[in-house]
XYZ file of C-alpha atoms in Angstrom:
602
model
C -36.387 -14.873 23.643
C -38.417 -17.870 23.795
C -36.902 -21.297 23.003
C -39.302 -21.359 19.222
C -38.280 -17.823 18.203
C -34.348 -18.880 19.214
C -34.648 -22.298 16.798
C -36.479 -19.951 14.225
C -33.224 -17.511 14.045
C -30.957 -21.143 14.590
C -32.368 -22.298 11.599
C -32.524 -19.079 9.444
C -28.248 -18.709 10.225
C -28.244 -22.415 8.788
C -29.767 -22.032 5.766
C -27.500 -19.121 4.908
C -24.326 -21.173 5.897
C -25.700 -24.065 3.608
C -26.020 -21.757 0.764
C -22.648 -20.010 1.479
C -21.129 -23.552 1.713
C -22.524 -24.355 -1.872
C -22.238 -21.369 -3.809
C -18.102 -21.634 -2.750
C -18.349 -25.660 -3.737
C -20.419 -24.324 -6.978
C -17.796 -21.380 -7.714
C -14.132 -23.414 -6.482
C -15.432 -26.326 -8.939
C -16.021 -23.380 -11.860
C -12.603 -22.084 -11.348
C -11.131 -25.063 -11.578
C -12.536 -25.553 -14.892
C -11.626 -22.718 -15.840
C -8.452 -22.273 -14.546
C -7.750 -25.854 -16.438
C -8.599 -24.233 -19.895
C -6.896 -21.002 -19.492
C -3.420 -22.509 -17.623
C -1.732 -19.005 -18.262
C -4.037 -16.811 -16.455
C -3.836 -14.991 -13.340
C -5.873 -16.527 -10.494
C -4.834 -14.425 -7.935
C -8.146 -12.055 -7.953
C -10.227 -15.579 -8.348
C -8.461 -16.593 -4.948
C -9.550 -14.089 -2.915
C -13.032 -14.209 -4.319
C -12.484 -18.185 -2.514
C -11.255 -17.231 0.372
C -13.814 -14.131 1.024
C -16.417 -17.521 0.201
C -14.746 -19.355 3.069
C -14.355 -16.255 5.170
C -18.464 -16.136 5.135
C -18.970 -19.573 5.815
C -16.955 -19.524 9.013
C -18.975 -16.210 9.966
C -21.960 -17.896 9.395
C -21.214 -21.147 11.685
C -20.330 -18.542 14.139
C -23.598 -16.919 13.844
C -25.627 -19.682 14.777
C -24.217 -20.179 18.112
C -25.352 -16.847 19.142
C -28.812 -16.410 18.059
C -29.553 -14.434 20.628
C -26.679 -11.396 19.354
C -28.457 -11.848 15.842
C -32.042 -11.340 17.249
C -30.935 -8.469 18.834
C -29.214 -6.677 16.259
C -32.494 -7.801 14.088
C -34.716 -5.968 16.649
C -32.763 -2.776 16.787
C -32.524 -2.703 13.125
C -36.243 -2.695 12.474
C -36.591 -0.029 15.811
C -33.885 1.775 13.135
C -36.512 1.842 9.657
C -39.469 2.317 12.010
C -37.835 5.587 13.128
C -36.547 6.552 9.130
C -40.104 5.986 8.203
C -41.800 7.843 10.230
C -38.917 10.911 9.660
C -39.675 10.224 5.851
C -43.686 10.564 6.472
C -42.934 14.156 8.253
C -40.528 14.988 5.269
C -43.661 14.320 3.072
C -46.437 16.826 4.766
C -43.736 19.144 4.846
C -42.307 19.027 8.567
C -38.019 19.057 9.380
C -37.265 15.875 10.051
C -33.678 14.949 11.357
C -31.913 12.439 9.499
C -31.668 8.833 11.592
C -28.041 8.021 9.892
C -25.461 9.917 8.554
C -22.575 9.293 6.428
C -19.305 8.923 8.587
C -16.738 11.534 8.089
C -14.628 11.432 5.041
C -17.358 9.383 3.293
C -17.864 10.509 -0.036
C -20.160 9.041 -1.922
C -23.057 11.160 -0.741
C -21.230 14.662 -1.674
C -24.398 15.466 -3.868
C -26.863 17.561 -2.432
C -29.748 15.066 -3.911
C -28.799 12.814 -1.194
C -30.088 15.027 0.887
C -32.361 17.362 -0.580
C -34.460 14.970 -2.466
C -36.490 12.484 -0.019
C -36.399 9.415 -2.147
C -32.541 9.204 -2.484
C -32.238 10.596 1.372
C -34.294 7.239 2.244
C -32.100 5.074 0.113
C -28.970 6.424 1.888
C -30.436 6.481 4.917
C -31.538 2.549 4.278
C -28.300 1.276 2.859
C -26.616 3.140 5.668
C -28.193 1.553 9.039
C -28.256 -1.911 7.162
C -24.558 -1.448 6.230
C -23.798 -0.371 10.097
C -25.673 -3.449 11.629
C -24.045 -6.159 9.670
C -20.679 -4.309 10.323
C -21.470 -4.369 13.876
C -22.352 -7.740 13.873
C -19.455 -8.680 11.860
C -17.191 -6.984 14.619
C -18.655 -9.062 17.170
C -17.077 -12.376 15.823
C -13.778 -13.914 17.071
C -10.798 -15.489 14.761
C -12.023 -18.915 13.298
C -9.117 -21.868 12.729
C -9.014 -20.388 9.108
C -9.386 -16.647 9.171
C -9.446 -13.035 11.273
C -11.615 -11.039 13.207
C -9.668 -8.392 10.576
C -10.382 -10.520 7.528
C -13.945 -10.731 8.734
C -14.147 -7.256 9.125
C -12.483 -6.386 5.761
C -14.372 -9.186 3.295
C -17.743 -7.703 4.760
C -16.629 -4.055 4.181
C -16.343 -5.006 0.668
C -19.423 -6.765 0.231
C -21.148 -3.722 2.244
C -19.209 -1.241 0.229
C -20.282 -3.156 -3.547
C -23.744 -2.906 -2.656
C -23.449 1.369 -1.749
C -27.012 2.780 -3.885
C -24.223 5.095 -5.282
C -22.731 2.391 -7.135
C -25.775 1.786 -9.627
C -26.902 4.273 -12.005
C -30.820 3.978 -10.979
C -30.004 4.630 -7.594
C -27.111 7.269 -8.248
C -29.096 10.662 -8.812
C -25.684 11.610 -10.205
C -25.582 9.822 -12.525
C -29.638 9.700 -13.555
C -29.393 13.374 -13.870
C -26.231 12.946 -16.261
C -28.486 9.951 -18.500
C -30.804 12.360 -19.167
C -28.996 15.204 -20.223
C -26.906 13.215 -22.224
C -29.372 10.851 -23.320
C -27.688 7.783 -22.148
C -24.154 8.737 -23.889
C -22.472 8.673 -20.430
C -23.452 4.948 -20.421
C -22.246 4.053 -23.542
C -18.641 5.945 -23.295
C -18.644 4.287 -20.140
C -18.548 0.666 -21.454
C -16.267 1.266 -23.831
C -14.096 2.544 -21.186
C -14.786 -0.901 -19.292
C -13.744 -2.673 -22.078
C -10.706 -0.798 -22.571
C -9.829 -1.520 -19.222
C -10.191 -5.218 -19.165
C -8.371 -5.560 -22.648
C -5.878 -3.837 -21.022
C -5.440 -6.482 -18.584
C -7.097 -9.926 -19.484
C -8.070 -11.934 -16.815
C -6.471 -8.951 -13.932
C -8.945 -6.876 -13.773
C -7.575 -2.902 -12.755
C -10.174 -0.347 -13.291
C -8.538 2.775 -15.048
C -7.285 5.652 -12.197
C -5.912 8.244 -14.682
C -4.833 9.427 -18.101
C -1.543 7.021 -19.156
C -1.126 8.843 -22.150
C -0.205 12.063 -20.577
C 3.091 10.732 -18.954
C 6.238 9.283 -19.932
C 8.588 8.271 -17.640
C 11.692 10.305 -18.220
C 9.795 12.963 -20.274
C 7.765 14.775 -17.793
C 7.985 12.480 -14.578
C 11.565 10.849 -13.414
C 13.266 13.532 -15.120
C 16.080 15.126 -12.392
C 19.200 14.668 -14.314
C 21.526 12.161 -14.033
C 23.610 8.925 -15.542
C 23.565 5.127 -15.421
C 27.069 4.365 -14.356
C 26.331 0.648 -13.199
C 23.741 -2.192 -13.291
C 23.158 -5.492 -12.763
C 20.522 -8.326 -13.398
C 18.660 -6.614 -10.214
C 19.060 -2.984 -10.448
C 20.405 -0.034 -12.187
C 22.437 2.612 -10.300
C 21.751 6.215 -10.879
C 23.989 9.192 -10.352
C 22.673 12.492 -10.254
C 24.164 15.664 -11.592
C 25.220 18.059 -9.484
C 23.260 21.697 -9.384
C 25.984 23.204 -6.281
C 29.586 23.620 -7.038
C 30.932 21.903 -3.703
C 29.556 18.925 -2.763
C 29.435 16.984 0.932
C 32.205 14.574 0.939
C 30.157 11.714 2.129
C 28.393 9.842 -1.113
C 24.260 9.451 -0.228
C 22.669 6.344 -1.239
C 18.758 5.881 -1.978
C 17.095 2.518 -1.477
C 13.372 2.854 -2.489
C 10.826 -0.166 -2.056
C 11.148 -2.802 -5.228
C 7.235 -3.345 -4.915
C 6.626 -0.244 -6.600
C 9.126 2.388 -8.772
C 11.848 4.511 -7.570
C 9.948 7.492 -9.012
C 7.342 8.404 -6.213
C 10.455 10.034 -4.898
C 10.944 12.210 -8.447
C 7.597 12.751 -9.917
C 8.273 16.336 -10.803
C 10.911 18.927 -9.907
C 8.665 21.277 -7.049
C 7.783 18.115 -5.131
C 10.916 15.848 -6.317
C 12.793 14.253 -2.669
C 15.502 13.147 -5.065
C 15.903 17.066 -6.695
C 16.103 18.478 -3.414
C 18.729 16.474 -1.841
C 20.472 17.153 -4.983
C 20.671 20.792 -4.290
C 21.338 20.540 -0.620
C 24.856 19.690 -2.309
C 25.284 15.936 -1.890
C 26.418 13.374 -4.653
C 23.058 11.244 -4.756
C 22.871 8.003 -6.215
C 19.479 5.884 -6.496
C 19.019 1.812 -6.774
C 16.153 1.492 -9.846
C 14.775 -2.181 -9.274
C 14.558 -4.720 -12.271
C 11.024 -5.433 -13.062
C 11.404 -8.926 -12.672
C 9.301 -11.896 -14.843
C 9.741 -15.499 -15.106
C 12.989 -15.887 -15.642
C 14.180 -14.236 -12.058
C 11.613 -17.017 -10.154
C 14.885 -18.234 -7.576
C 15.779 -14.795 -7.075
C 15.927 -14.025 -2.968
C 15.906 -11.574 -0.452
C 19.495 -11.895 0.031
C 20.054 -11.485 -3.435
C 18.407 -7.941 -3.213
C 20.653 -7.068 -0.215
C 23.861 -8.422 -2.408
C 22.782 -7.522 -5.964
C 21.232 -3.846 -4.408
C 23.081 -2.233 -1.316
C 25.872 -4.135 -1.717
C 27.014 -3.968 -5.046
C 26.206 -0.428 -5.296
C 28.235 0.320 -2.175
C 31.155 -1.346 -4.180
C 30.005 0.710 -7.223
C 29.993 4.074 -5.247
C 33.256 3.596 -3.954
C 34.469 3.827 -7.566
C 32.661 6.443 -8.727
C 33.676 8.342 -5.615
C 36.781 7.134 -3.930
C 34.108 7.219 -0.952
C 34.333 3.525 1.114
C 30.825 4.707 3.542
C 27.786 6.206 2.323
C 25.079 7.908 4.372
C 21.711 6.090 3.278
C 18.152 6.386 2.998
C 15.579 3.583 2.716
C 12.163 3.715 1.927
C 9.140 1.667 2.949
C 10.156 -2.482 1.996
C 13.644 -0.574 0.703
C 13.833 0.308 4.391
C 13.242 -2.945 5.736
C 16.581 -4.172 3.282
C 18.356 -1.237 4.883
C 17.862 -2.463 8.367
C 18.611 -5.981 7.293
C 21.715 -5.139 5.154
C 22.964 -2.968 8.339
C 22.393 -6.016 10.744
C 25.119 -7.906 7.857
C 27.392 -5.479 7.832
C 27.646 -5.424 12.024
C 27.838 -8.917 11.665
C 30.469 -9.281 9.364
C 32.193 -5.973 11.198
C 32.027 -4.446 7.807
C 31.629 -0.006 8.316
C 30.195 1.075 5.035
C 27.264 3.192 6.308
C 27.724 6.058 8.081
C 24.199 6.801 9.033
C 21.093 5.481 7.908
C 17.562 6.592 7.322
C 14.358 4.757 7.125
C 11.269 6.117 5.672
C 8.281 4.569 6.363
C 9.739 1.226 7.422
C 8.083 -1.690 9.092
C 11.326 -3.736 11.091
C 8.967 -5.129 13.633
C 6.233 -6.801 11.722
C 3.413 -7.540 14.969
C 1.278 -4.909 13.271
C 1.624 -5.092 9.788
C -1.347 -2.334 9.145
C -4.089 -2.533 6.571
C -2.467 -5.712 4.517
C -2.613 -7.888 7.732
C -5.659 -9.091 6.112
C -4.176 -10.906 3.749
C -1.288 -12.344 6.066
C -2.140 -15.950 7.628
C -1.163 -18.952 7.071
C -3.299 -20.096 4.692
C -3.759 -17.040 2.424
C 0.102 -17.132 2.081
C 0.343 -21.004 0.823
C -2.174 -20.114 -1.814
C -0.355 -16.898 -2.847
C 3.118 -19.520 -3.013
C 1.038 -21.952 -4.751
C 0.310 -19.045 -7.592
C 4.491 -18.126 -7.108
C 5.303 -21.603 -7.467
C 3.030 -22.292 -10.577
C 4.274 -18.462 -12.733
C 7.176 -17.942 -10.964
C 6.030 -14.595 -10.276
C 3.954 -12.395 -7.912
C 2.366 -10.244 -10.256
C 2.266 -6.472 -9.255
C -1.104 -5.460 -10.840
C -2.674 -8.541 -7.905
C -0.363 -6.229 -5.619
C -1.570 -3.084 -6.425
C -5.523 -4.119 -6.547
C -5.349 -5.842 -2.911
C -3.601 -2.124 -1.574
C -6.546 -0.193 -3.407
C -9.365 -3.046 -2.106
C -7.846 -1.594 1.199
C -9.504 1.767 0.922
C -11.997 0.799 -1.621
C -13.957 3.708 -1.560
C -11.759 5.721 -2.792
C -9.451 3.744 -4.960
C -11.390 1.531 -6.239
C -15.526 2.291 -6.706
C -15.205 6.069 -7.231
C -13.012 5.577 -9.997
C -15.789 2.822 -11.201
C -18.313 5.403 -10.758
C -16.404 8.085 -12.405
C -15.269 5.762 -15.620
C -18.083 3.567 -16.262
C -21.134 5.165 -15.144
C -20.653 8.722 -15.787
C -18.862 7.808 -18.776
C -15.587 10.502 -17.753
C -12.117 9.682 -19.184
C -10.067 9.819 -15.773
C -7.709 13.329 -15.393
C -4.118 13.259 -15.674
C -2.661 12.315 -12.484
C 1.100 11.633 -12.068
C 0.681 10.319 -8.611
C -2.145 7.828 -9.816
C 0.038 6.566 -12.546
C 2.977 5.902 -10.740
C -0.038 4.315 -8.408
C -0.611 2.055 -11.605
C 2.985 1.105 -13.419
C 3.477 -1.312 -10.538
C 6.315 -4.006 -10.609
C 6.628 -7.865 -10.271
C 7.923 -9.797 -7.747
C 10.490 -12.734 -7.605
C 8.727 -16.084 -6.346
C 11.414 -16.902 -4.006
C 11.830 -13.710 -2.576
C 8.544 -12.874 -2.435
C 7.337 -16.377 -0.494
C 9.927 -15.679 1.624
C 9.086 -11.942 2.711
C 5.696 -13.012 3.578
C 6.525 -16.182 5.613
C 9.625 -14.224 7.933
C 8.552 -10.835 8.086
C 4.849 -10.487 7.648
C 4.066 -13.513 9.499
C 6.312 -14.855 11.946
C 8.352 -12.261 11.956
C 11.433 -13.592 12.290
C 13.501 -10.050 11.662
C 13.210 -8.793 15.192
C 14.612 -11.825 16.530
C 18.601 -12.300 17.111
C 19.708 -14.633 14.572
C 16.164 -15.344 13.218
C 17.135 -14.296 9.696
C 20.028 -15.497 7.861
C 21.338 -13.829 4.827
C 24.004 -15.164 2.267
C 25.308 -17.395 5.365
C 25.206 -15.114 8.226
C 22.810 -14.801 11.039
C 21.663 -11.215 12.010
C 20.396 -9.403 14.692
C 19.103 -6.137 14.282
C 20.136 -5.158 18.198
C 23.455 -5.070 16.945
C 23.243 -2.195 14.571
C 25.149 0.862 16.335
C 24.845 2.938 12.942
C 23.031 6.336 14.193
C 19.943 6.104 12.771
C 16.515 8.626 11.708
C 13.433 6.815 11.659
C 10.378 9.149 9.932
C 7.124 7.718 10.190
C 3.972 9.117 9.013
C 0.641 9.476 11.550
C -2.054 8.352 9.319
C -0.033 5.330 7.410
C -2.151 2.393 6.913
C 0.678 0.215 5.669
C 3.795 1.163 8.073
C 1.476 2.065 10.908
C 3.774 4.176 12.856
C 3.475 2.525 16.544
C 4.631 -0.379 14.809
C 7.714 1.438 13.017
C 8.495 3.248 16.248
C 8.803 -1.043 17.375
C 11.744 -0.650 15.099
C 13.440 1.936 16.052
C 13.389 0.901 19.607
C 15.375 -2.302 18.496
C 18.812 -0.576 17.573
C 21.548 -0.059 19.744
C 23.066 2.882 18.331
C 21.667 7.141 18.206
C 18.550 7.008 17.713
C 16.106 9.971 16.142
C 12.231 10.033 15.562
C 10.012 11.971 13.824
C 6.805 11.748 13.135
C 5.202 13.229 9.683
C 1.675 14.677 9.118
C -0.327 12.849 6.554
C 0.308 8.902 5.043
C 2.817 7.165 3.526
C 3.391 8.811 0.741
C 2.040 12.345 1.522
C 3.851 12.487 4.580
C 7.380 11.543 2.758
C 7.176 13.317 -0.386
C 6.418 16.613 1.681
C 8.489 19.908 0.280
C 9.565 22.571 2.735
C 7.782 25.236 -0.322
C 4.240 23.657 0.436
C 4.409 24.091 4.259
C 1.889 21.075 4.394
C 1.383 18.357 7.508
C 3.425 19.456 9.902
C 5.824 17.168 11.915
C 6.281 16.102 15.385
C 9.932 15.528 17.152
C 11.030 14.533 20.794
C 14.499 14.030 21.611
C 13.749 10.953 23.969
C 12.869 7.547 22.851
C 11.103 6.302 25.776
C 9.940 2.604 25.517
C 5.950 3.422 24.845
C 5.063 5.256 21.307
C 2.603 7.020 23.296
C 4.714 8.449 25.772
C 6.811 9.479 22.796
C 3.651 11.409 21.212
C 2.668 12.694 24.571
C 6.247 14.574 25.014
C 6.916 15.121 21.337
C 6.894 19.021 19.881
C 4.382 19.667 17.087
C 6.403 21.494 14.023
C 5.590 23.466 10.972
C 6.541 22.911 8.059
C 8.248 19.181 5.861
C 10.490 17.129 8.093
C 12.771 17.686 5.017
C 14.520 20.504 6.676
C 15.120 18.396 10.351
C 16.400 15.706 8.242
C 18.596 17.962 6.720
C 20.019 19.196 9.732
C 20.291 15.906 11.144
C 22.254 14.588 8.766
C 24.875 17.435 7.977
C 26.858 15.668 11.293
C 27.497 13.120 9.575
C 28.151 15.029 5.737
C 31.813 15.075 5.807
C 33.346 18.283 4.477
C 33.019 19.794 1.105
C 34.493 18.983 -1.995
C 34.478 19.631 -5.524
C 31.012 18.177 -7.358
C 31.302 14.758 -8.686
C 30.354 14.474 -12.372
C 29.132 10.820 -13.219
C 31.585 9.150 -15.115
C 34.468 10.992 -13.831
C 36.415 8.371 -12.208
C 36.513 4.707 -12.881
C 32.909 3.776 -13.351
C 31.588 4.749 -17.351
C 28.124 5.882 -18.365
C 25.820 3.397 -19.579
C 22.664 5.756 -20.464
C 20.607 8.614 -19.253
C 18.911 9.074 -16.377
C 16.144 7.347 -15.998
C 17.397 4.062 -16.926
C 15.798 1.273 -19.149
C 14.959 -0.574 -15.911
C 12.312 1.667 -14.495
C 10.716 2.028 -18.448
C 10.047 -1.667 -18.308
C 5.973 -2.389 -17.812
C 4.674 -5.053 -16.135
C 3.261 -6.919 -19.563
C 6.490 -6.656 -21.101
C 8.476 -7.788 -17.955
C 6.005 -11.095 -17.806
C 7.560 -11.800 -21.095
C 11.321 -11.867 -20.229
C-alpha cells in the first residue's frame, strides 16, 4: 500500500474514533441529565449502552494502528459485491446464479422463501450478510484494550451487526410487507400498541414481550406438584412434597435451585416436572423457594443464603423427618451454594449431606461462558455503583443481558413477531418462567461477581470465608454427581468438569444432550438428548469425552440409580406436618407468587 493511500485509511479510522468519542461525551452528559431528573429509574440498560460507546472507541484507536488489516478487509469486501453483482445481473437475464453468502446454520431470520426466491431481497441478504461477516472478522482480529475484551468486542459488535439485520425493518422484511398489504397496515398498528404495552409494563426497563402472561398462574397450571409450607424464613420458604408411593427412602432429599431465577423451571407441568418425578421414585422431597428480595434485604450476603437456605432447612428437615443427613441436589448458582455450603460443613466436621448433586454448576469460574462479557473490572464497579445507589440488582437487567446473549432468538424475533407483524406472542410456560425473574441482594450480589466470576476466589483453599470460616473445596469427601449439559452457554461444561475435578471424595460425571435447561429438565418419557457417561475422571475434559459412552435416553434414570446407594432403606411415607414442624400454606408458597414490581416495593 503506498504511504498516501495508508494516511488516507489513518485518517478515515480517526475521524470515526472522534465521532465515537463524542457521541459517548454527547450521550454520558444526556444520561446524566436525565438520570438527575428521574433519581428512581433503572440505569442499568443506559450503562451498557456507555460501555458498548467506550467498547467502540477503544476498537477504533486500535484500528488505526493497523491500516493495513483495514485496507485489506476493505479490498476483499468490494472483490465480495463485485462478485454478488455480477451473480445478481445473471439472476436478471434469467441464468442460475450461486449465491456468494449464505446464512450460517441455525440462522433464522431468512426462513422465508422470498429471501431467496425473489432477487431484490436475495441481494439485501446477501449485502447485509458479507458486510456483517467483514466487520465481525475484523472485530475478531483486535486484542483486549486496558478497559475491555476481545469477547466484549466481539459481543457489542454482534449486537450492533445483529440491530441492523434487513429482517428487522418492515420495508426490508418481505414478511412482513406481504402481511401490510393484506392487512392494510393493521399488523403495524396492533404492533405499537403491543410496544407500548410492553414499555408501560416496565418504565424505564425495557423487556420486549416473549409470551402470553395471562395464560399462567403460578400454582394453577404451572408449580402445581402437591405439597406444604412447613417452614420459612426472611430468605426462603421450605416445601414438602406429598407423597404418591406408600414407602418412602429413608434418607430426606433436599433441592437447592438457583435464587437468580424461580424454583419452578424444575415443576412447570407434571409430564416434564424433575420435582414430580423424584416424588414418585419414592423419596420425601423438600425444595428451598427463594425470597424475591427488594430494598429492604440490600446487606443481605452470600453467607446468609448458605445459613438462611441449606442450613436452616437442614435443621428444618431434621424435624420434619427425624432425618440428621439429607442427600441433595443443586442447581446452576444453587449448585455453586451447594459446593460452598459442603466445603463449611468439612470444615466445621459437620456430616449432614450424604451425597450431593450439582446440576449445571460453575465451581471453577476461569470460563464463565456467554456472561463473561459482562465480567471485568470495570463493568462490575458500575453494576455496584447501581447496587449501592437501589440496593438491589434488579432481575428484569438480569434477564435482558442473558437474552442480549443470543439475541437472535430471544430478543429481535420476538421484536419482529410483536411489533412488526403485529402477533400477540403464544402461550409459553417455559418463556414465562423465562420472564418472572427475581431480584438480587446488593451485598450478595457485589460479592458473587467480585469472588466467583472474577477472581475467582472459590477454587482456592481458604479463598472464601463464610460466617467466619475459611473453606476449601478440596476438602469435600461427600460422593458427589456432577451433570453438565454439552451445548450450555452459561455453565460451559469443560469449565464445570474444572469443578468436579476439585473434590476429594467419589466422583461421577455425566454429560447431558442439549443446554442448560433442556438438558436438565429432560424426562425419561421423551427419550430426547441423549447422555454421555465414563467411569474415569481423568484430568483433561477431553480425554473424558473421548472415553465416555454415548446413552439413550434422560440422565434421569443414571441419576436414579446412582443415588439409590446412598437412599437408605424404606419407610413409611412422610406426610408434611406429621411430626414437629406445622403447615404454614399450600404448595407453592407466597414466596415464589411475589413479582418483581411488587418485590421493589417491600
Amino acid at each position: 500500500m503506498r504511504s498516501s493511500d495508508s494516511n488516507m485509511a489513518q485518517n478515515a479510522i480517526k475521524k470515526v474514533f472522534s465521532s465515537f468519542d463524542n457521541v459517548a461525551g454527547q450521550y454520558r452528559k444526556a444520561l446524566d441529565g436525565y438520570l438527575q431528573k428521574n433519581p428512581n429509574i433503572d440505569d442499568s440498560q443506559l450503562n451498557t449502552v456507555i460501555d458498548m460507546m467506550g467498547s467502540f472507541r477503544d476498537m477504533a484507536e486500535q484500528l488505526t494502528l493497523h491500516p493495513f488489516r483495514v485496507a485489506h478487509t476493505e479490498v476483499e469486501l468490494v472483490k465480495s459485491h463485485a462478485k454478488l453483482v455480477g451473480a445478481t445481473a445473471n439472476r436478471l437475464i434469467g441464468k442460475m446464479a450461486d449465491p456468494v453468502v449464505v446464512p450460517e446454520k441455525g440462522d433464522h431470520r431468512f426462513g422465508d422463501e422470498d429471501w431467496s426466491d425473489n432477487m431484490v431481497f436475495d441481494y439485501i441478504k446477501q449485502a447485509y450478510l458479507l458486510n456483517s461477516n467483514a466487520v465481525m472478522e475484523l472485530v475478531d482480529s483486535l486484542e483486549d484494550s486496558n478497559t475491555h475484551t476481545h469477547d466484549q468486542f466481539m459481543f457489542y459488535s454482534r449486537q450492533i451487526v445483529n440491530a441492523l439485520s434487513p429482517s428487522n425493518f418492515p420495508l426490508t422484511n418481505p414478511e412482513v410487507l406481504k402481511k401490510t398489504v393484506s392487512s392494510g397496515g393493521v399488523n403495524l398498528i396492533d404492533g405499537f400498541k403491543q410496544f407500548v404495552d410492553d414499555y408501560k409494563k416496565n418504565p424505564g426497563m425495557f423487556n420486549v414481550s416473549m409470551t402470553d402472561f395471562s395464560a399462567f398462574s403460578v400454582g394453577k397450571n404451572v408449580a402445581t406438584t402437591p405439597g406444604k409450607v412447613v417452614y420459612q424464613n426472611e430468605m426462603m420458604q421450605l416445601i414438602q412434597y406429598q407423597p404418591t408411593t406408600e414407602k418412602v427412602n429413608k434418607t430426606p432429599l433436599l433441592v437447592i435451585p438457583p435464587w437468580i431465577n424461580k424454583y419452578y423451571i424444575l415443576d412447570l407441568k407434571e409430564k416434564n416436572s424433575l420435582i414430580k418425578w423424584l416424588v414418585d421414585q419414592g423419596n420425601t422431597v423438600f425444595i428451598v423457594s427463594w425470597v424475591n428480595p427488594g430494598p429492604a434485604l440490600r446487606d443481605t450476603g452470600f453467607e446468609d443464603y448458605m445459613k438462611h437456605g441449606p442450613l436452616d432447612a437442614l435443621d428444618a428437615i431434621e424435624k420434619a423427618t427425624g432425618e440428621t443427613e439429607v442427600n441433595a441436589i443443586g442447581y446452576c448458582v444453587g449448585g455453586t451454594l451447594l459446593a460452598s455450603t459442603l466445603a463449611w460443613l468439612t470444615a466445621k466436621r459437620k456430616k449432614r449431606i450424604k451425597s450431593a448433586t450439582y446440576l449445571t454448576t460453575l465451581i471453577d469460574f476461569s470460563d464463565p461462558g456467554g456472561i463473561g462479557v459482562f465480567i471485568n473490572d470495570n463493568s462490575i464497579t458500575n453494576i455496584e455503583k447501581r447496587l449501592d445507589k437501589v440496593g438491589y440488582y434488579d432481575g428484569r437487567a438480569m434477564a435482558f443481558s442473558f437474552n442480549m446473549l443470543r439475541e437472535n432468538d430471544l430478543f429481535w424475533s420476538f421484536v419482529i413477531k410483536n411489533y412488526l407483524k403485529g402477533e400477540k406472542p403464544a402461550p409459553f410456560d417455559l418463556l414465562y418462567w423465562n420472564s418472572d425473574g427475581t431480584n438480587l441482594p446488593a451485598k450478595m450480589h457485589g460479592y458473587y461477581l467480585r469472588n466467583m466470576y472474577l477472581e475467582n476466589n472459590l477454587v482456592k483453599p481458604g479463598g472464601i470465608e463464610l460466617d467466619g470460616v475459611k473453606i476449601d473445596i478440596s476438602k469435600i469427601k461427600t460422593p458427589v454427581y456432577f451433570l453438565s449439559t454439552i451445548q450450555d452457554h452459561i455453565a460451559k461444561w469443560k469449565t464445570t468438569y474444572k469443578g468436579a475435578l476439585l473434590h476429594s471424595g467419589d466422583v461421577k460425571f455425566v454429560l447431558s444432550g442439549s443446554g442448560h435447561i433442556a438438558g436438565v429438565v429432560n424426562p425419561p418419557a421423551q427419550e430426547k438428548y441423549g447422555y454421555w457417561t465414563n467411569s474415569d475422571i481423568p484430568a483433561d475434559s477431553d480425554q473424558w469425552f473421548k472415553g465416555a459412552k454415548k446413552n439413550n435416553g434422560s440422565w434421569w434414570n443414571d441419576w436414579k440409580e446412582w443415588s439409590e446407594q446412598y437412599a437408605g432403606e424404606q419407610v413409611d411415607a412422610r406426610t408434611p406436618g406429621d411430626r414437629e414442624l406445622t403447615v404454614i400454606e399450600d404448595a407453592p408458597g407466597a414466596y415464589v407468587k411475589l413479582r418483581i414490581a411488587d418485590a421493589i416495593k417491600n
